[in-house]
XYZ file of C-alpha atoms in Angstrom:
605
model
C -97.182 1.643 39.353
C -94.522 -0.585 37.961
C -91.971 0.349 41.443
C -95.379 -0.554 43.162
C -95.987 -3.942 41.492
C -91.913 -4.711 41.486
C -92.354 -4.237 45.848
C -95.768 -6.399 46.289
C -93.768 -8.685 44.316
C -90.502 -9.096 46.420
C -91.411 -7.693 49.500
C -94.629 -8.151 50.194
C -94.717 -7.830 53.958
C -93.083 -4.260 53.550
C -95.712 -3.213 50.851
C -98.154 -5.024 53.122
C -97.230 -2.589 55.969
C -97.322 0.152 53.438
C -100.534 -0.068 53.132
C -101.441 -0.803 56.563
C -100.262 2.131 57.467
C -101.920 4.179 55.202
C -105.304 2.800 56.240
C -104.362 3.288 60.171
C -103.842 6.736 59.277
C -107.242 6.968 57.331
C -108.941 5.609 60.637
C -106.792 7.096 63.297
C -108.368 10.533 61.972
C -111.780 8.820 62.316
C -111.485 7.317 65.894
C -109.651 10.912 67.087
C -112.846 12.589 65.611
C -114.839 10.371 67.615
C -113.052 10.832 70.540
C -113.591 14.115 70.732
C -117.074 14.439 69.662
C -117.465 11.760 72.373
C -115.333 13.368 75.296
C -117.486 16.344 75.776
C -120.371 13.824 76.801
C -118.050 12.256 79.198
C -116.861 15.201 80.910
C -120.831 16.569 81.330
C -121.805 12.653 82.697
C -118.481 13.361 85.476
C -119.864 16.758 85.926
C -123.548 15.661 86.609
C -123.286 12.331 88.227
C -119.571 12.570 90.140
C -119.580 16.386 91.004
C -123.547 16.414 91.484
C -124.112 19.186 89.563
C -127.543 19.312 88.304
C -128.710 19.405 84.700
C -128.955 23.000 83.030
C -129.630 24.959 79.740
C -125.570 25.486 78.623
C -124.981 21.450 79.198
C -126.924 21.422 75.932
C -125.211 24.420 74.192
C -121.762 22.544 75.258
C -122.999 19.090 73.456
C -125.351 20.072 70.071
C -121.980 20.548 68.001
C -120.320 17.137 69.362
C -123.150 15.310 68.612
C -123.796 17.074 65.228
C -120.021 15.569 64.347
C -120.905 12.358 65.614
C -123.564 11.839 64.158
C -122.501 12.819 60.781
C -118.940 10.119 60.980
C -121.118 7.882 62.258
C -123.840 8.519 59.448
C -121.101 8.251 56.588
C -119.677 4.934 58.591
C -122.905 3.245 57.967
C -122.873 0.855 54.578
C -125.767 -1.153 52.828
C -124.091 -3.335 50.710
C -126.731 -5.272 48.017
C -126.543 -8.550 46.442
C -125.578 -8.534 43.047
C -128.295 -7.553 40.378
C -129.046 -10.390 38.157
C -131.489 -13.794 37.507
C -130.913 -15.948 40.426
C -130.883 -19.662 40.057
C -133.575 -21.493 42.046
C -132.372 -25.293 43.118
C -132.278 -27.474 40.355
C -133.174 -24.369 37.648
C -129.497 -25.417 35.559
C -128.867 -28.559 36.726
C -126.125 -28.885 34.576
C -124.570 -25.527 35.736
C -125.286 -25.999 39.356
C -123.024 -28.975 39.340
C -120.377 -28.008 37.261
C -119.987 -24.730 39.909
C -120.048 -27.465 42.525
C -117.777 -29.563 41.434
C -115.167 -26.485 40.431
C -115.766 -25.108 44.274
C -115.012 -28.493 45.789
C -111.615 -28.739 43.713
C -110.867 -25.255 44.266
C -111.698 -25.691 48.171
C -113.687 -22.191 47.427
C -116.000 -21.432 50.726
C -119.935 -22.455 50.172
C -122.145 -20.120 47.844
C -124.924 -18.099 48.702
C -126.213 -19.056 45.073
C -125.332 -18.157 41.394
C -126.515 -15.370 39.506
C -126.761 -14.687 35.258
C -126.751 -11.271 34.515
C -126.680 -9.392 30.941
C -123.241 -8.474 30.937
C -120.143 -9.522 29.468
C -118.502 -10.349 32.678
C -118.113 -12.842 35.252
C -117.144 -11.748 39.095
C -116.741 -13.517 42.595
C -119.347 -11.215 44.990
C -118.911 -11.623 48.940
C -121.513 -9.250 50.531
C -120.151 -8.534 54.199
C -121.932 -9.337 56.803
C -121.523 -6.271 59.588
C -118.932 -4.862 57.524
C -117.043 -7.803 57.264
C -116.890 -8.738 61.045
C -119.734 -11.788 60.516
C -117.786 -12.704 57.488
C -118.918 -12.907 53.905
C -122.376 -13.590 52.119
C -120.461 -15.710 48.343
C -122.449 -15.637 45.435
C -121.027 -16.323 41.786
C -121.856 -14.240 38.945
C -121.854 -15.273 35.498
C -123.046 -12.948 32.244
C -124.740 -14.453 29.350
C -122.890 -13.066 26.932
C -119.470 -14.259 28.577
C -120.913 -17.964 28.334
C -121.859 -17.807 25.347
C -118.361 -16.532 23.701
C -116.809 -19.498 25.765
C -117.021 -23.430 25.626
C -117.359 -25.421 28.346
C -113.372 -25.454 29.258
C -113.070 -22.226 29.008
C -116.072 -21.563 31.499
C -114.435 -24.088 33.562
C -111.563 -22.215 33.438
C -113.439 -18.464 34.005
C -114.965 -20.318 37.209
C -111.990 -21.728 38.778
C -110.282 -18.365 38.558
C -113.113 -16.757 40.488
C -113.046 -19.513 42.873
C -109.373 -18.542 43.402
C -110.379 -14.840 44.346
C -113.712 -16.619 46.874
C -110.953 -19.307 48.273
C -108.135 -16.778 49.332
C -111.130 -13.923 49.601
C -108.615 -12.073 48.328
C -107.715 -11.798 52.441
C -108.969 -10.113 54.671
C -106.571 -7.067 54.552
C -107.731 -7.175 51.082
C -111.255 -6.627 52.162
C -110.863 -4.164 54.873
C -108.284 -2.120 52.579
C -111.172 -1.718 49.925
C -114.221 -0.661 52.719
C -111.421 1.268 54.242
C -111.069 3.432 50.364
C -114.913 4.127 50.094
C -115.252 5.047 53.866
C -113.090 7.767 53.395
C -114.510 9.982 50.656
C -118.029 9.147 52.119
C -116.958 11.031 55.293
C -115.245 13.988 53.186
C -118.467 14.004 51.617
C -120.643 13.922 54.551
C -118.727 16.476 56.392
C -119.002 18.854 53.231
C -123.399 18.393 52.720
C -123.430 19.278 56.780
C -120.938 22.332 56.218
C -119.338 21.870 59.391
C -116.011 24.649 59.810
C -113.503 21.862 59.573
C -114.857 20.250 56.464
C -112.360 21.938 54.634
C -109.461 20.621 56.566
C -110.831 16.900 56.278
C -111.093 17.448 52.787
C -107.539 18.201 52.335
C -106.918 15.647 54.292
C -108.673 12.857 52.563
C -108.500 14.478 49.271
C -104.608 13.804 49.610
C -105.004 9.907 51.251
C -107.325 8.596 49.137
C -106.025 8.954 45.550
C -102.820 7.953 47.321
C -104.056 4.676 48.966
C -105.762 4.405 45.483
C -103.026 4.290 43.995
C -100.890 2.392 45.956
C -103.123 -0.632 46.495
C -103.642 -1.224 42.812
C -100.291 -3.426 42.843
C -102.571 -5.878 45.925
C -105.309 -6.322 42.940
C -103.231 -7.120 40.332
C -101.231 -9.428 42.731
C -104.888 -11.057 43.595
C -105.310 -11.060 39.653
C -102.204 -13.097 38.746
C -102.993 -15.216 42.063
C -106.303 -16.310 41.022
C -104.811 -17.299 37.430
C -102.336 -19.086 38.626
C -105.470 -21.057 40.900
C -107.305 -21.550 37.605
C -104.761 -23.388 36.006
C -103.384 -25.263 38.572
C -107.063 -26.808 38.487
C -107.901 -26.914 34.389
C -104.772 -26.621 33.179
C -102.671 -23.162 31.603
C -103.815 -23.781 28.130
C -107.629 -23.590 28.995
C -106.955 -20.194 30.923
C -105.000 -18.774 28.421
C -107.699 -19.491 25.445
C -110.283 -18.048 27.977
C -108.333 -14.815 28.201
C -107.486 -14.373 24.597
C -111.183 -14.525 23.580
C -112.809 -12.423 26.429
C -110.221 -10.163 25.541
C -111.157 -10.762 21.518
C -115.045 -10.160 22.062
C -114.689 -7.430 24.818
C -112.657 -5.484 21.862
C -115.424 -5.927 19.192
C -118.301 -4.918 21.535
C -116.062 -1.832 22.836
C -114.573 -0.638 19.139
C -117.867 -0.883 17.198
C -121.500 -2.601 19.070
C -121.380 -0.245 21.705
C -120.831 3.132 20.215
C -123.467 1.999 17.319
C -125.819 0.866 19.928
C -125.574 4.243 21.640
C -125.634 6.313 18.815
C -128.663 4.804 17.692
C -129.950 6.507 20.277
C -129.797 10.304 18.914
C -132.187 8.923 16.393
C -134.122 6.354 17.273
C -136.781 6.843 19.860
C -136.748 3.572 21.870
C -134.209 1.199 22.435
C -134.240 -1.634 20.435
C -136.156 -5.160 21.423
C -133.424 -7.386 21.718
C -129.644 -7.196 23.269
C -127.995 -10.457 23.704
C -129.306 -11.832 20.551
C -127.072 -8.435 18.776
C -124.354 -9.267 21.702
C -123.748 -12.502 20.359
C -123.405 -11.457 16.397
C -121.408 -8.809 17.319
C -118.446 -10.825 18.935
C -118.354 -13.495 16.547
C -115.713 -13.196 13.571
C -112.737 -14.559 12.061
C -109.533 -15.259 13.538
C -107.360 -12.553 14.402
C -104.051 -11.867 14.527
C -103.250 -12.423 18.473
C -99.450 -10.986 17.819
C -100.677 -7.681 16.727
C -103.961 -8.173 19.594
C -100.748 -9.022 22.239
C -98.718 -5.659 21.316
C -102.137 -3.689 21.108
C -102.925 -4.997 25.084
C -99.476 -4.173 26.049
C -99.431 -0.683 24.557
C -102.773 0.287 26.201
C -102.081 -0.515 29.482
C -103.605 1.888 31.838
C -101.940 2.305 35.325
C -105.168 2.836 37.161
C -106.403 -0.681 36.157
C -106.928 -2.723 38.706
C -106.436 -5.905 36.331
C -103.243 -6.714 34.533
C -102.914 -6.605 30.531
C -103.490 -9.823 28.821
C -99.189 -10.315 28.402
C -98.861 -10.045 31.462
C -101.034 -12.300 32.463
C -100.191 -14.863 29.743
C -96.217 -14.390 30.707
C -97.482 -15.439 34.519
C -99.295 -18.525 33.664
C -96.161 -18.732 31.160
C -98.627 -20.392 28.383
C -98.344 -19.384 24.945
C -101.092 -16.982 23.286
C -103.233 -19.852 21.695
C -106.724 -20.073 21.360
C -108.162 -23.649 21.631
C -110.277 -25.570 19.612
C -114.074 -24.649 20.127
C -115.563 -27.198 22.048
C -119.253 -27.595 23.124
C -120.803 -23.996 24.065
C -120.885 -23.109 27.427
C -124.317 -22.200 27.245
C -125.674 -25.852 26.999
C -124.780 -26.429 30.701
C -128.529 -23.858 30.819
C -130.255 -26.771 28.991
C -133.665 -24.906 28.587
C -133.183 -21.912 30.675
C -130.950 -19.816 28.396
C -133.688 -19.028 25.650
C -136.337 -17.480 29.046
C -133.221 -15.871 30.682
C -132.161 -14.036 27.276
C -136.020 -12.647 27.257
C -135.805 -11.686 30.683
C -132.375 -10.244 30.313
C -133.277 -8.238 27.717
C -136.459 -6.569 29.245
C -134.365 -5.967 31.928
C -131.477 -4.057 30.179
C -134.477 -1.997 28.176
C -136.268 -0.717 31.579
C -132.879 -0.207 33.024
C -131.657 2.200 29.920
C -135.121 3.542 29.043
C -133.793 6.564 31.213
C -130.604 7.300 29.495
C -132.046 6.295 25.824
C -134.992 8.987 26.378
C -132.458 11.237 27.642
C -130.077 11.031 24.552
C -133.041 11.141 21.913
C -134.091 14.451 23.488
C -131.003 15.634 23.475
C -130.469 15.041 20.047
C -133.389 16.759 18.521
C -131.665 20.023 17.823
C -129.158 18.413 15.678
C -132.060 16.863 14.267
C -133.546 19.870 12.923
C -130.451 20.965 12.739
C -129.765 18.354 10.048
C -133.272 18.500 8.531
C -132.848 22.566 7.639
C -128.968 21.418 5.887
C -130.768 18.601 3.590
C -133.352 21.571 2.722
C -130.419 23.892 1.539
C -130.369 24.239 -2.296
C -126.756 25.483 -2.299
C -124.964 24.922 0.864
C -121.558 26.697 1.595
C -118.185 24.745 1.807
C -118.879 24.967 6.059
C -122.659 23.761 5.825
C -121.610 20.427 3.840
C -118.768 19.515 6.052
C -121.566 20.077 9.394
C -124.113 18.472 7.096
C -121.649 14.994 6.479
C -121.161 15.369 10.454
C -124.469 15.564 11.128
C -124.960 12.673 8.907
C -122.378 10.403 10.354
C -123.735 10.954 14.025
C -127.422 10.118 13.373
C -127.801 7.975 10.389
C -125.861 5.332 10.977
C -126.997 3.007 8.373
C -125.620 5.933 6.070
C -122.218 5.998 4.445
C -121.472 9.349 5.477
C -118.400 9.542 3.412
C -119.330 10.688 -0.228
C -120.686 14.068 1.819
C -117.202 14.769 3.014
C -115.965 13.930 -0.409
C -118.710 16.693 -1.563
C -117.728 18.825 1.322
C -113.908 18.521 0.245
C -114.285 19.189 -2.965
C -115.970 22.191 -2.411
C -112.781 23.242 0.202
C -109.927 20.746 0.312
C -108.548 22.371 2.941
C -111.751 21.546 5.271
C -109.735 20.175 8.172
C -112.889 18.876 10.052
C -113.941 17.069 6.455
C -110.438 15.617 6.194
C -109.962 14.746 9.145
C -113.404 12.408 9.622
C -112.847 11.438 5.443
C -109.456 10.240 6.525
C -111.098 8.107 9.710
C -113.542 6.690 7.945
C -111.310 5.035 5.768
C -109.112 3.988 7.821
C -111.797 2.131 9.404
C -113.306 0.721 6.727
C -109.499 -0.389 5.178
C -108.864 2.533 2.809
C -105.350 2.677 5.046
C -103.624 4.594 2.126
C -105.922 7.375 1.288
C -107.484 7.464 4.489
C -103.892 8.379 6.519
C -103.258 10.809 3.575
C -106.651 13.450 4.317
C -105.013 12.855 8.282
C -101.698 14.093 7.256
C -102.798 16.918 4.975
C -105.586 18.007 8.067
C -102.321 18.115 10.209
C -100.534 19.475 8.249
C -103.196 22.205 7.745
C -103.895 22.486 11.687
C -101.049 20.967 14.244
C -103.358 21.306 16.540
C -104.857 17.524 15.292
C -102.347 15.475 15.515
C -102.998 14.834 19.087
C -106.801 14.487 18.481
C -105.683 12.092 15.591
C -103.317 10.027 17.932
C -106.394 9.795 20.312
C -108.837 8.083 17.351
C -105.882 5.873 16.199
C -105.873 4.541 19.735
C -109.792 3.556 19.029
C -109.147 1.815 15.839
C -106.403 0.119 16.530
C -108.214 -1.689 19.435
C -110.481 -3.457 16.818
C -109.234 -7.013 16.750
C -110.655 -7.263 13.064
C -108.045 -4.757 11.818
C -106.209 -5.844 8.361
C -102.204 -5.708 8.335
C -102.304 -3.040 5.631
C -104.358 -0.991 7.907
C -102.588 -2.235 11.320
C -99.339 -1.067 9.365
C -100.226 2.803 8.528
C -101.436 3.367 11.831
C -97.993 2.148 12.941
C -96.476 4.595 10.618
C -99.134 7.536 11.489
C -98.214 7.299 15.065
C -94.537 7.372 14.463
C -95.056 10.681 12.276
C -98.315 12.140 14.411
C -96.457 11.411 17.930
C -93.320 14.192 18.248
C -95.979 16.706 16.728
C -98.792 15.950 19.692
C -95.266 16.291 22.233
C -94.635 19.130 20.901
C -98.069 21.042 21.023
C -98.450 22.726 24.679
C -99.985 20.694 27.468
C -103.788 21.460 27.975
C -104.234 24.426 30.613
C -100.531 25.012 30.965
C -98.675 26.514 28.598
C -101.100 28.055 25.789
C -103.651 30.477 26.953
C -105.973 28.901 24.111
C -105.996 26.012 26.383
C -107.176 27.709 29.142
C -110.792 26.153 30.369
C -113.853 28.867 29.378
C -117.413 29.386 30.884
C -119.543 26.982 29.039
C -121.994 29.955 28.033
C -124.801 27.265 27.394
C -128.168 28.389 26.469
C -131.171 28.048 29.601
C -132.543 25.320 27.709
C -129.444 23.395 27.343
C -128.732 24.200 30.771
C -132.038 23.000 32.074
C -131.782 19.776 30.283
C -128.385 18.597 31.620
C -130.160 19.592 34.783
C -133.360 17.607 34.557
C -130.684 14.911 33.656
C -128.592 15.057 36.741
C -131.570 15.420 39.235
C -132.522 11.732 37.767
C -129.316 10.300 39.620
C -129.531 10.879 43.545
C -126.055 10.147 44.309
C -125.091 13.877 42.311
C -125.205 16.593 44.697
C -123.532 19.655 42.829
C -122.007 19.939 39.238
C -119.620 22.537 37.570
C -119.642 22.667 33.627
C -116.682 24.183 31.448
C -115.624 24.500 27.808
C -112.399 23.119 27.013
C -111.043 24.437 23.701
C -110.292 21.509 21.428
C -107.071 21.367 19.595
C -108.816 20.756 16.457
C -110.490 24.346 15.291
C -113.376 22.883 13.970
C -114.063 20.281 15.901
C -117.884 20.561 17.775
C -117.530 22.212 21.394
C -116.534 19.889 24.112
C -117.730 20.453 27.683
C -116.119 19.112 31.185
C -118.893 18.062 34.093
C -117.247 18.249 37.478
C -119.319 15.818 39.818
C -119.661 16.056 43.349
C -120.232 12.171 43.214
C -121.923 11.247 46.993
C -121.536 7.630 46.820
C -118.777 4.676 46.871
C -115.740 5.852 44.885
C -115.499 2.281 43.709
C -118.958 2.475 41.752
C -117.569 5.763 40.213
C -116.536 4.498 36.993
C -119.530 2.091 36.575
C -121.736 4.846 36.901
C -120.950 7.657 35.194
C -120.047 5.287 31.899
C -124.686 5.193 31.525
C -124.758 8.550 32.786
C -121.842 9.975 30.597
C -123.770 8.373 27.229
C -127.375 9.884 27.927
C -126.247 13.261 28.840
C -125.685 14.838 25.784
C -125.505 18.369 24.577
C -126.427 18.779 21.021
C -123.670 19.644 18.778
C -120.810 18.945 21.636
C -118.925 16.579 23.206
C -119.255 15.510 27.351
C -116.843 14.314 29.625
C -117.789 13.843 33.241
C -115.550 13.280 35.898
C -115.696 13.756 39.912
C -112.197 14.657 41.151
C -111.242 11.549 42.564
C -107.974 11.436 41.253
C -108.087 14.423 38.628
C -107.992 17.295 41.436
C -105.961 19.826 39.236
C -108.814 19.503 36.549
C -111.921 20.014 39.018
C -110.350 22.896 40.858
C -109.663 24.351 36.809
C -113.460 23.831 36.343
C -114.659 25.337 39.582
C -112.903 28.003 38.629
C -113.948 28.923 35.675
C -117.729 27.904 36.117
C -117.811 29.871 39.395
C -121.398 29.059 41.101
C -122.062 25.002 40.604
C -124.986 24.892 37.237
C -126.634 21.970 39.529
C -127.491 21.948 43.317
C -129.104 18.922 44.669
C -133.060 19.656 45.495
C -132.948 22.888 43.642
């Protein structure tokens, strides 16, 4: 990623033709499959009309398979791209709003927009709908989330506008464009070509299955470029200080909803059977709190950077506007530019989000009620055994939230110190709530009782270090943890490689189980088969954790969006989930295909 970003950086025409072609390659195979599902209609028209042969029975034998293949590329060709989702403003509904977008465009020299949209989420994008795939050019509309404006003041909204404006006024090219219809097009004709089980599937597959996590790949360095590009747009128009305090607090208040609202939110859900009345009212608590240290939240950014990002990490983009990490002075709140509007959208915004999740929340309560009777029979034990209390405290800690599950593990340990499962979530919980000290010892001692948690450990250190909110004392024994914790997690054996423990099992779920996560997946039309394995966990007594395999049959782009709802209401009770589709974790899927065998889901069935 890095040699990418280093060439779209000083030679962009040769990463340019890179990619180009890459993408001629992807639609050379299209056009030759065309061609020839095409020629055999040409030859019968020469055949009938030039050599006056008249029409008979094998003409039709010679054409049903070409037309078959035609019709299925030019099935998966076809796209129906939607507006964005969200509250659109009528004329004169934000006054206020409407001409502050105006008056960004017109300084940005950003093309005309369609209109302006406020959704519920903590994000703010530049949409252009194509029209005929781009050919007709592009349908603008600007997106702003409620939550976003109301983190922000009125600079740094101006600021969060202008840089979408720089992504509308370049429209991030028209290369840019094609190269991202160009990535969905082909895994929607792998797919196609597989659901019509055609003989050459299997060699398109292949094909594609090696060109598009490639192309993937490679044209992550033209987004971040775009990225940096539409900064650098933003400031030139409000200035680098007013971008870089926009950054610093999305990046603040997108850490506090990820780190703690979210997962509460969500496991609320194993208990609680509806989803609560109100969202953005909780949204906006939840990201408000003191100032943090943006050193430690700089070094944090940098250290999680993930290469299949499409955005760069907050240094990064700091170091290109070359402003120093400052958060301004609060000004007036964003929000007022809605005058009257924002207290109707919030209600309408937050019936929305509850018929949108009802789905997933039902799902998740139901699948939780075996761990709720589950929990129910432990509190009815008179004289649980050292292995009941520790599953009792888990219990505890996943569905009452508003309890402090930690004087059970401190029951549980003093029944069995060496309770590695009760150390280990003791030794969390502390170091969450600022017991650094004590709460890094129980880690230690559980790794030092199984090796096999250190990387487990390094994994939840990750999570609590992103909390912005952290105190130095804490911030500083998770620095020390990881120094000690890392060369033990190296030296453990890589999952499914070297250690037969690690090697994926049958999931050997019960029917029930089996025909929940079913009824689940048959809710979601775009999942056409699934494969379910156990992975063995390095922690002994950790709860069972289970891989889905997806055959995913829509836009590779909406992957991620998608299976985050789907991945939190389909839950198996007393286990973990992890879904995933292949995309670019091919090794893993053809592990789990092999030791499922048949798919557990078939689309219809």
């Amino acid at each position: 990623m890095r040699e990418l970003e280093a060439e779209a950086r000083d030679a962009p025409g040769r990463y340019r033709l890179r990619l180009l072609a890459l993408a001629l390659l992807g639609h050379g195979v299209i056009a030759g499959l065309l061609l020839l599902a095409l020629a055999p209609f040409v030859l019968v028209a020469v055949h009938l009309f030039v050599g006056g042969a008249s029409l008979a029975p094998q003409h039709a034998y010679v054409l049903v398979l070409p037309a078959v293949v035609a019709a299925v590329v030019l099935r998966t060709l076809w796209v129906r791209f939607e507006p964005p989702p969200g509250h659109r403003l009528a004329p004169e509904e934000a006054p206020l709003l409407q001409a502050e977008v105006e008056r960004m465009r017109l300084a940005m020299g950003g093309p005309p927009l369609e209109g302006i949209v406020i959704d519920g989420d903590f994000n703010a994008k530049a949409a252009s709908v194509p029209r005929a795939l781009g050919l007709l050019g592009h349908r603008h509309t600007l997106v702003l989330g409620l939550p976003l404006m109301r983190v922000l003041d009125r600079d740094e909204l101006r600021a969060v506008i202008a840089h979408e404006f720089g992504h509308f006024a370049a429209h991030d090219g028209r290369f840019a464009a094609w190269i991202y219809l160009s990535r969905g097009t082909w895994y929607r004709l792998r797919d196609g070509m597989a659901r019509h089980g055609l003989s050459f599937a299997w060699l398109l597959a292949k094909f594609y299955g090696w060109l598009a996590p490639h192309f993937d790949l490679c044209s992550r360095a033209l987004t971040r470029r775009h990225e940096y590009a539409a900064d650098a747009a933003a400031a030139g128009t409000v200035g680098a200080e007013a971008a870089a305090s926009a950054l610093l607090r999305v990046e603040i208040a997108s850490r506090r909803l990820e780190t703690r609202f979210w997962p509460q939110l969500w496991a609320r859900a194993r208990t609680q059977g509806h989803p609560p009345a109100q969202l953005q009212a909780s949204l906006l608590q939840a990201m408000q709190g003191d100032a943090v240290d943006l050193d430690r939240l700089l070094a944090s950014a940098a250290r999680g950077q993930d290469p299949r990002d499409t955005h760069p990490t907050l240094p990064q983009r700091l170091d290109a506007l070359q402003a120093p990490a400052r958060l301004g002075t609060p000004g007036e709140s964003a929000t007022t530019l809605l005058g009257p509007l924002q207290d109707a959208l919030e209600r309408r915004l937050d019936a929305t989000w509850r018929d949108a999740i009802r789905g997933h929340w039902d799902a998740l309560h139901t699948a939780a009620s075996r761990d709720r009777a589950r929990l129910a029979e432990l509190d009815g034990v008179r004289e649980p055994t050292p292995e009941q209390l520790a599953e009792h405290a888990l219990l505890v800690e996943q569905l009452r939230i508003d309890f402090d599950p930690l004087p059970l593990y401190e029951r549980a340990l003093a029944a069995d110190p060496a309770r590695v499962l009760a150390l280990f979530r003791a030794g969390l919980l502390q170091l969450r709530r600022g017991e650094a000290e004590s709460g890094a010892a129980r880690l230690r001692k559980a790794v030092e009782l199984d090796p096999g948690a250190a990387r487990a450990a390094l994994e939840e250190l990750h999570g609590i270090e992103a909390d912005p909110d952290l105190d130095p004392a804490t911030v500083a024994t998770i620095d020390a943890l990881r120094e000690t914790l890392s060369p033990l997690a190296v030296a453990l054996p890589a999952p499914g490689e070297s250690s037969a423990e690690d090697v994926l099992q049958p999931h050997a779920l019960d029917p029930g189980a089996l025909q929940r996560l079913c009824r689940r997946l048959a809710c979601e039309p775009r999942i056409a088969r699934a494969w379910i394995a156990r992975q063995p966990m390095a922690l002994r007594e950790a709860p069972a954790h289970y891989l889905v395999l997806l055959d995913w049959r829509g836009s590779v782009a909406g992957e991620a969006a998608a299976l985050g709802p789907l991945s939190q209401s389909l839950a198996i009770p007393g286990a973990s989930v992890e879904l995933f589709t292949g995309t670019d974790r091919r090794r893993l899927a053809a592990q789990v295909r092999a030791a499922c065998g048949e798919p557990v889901y078939r689309k219809g069935r």
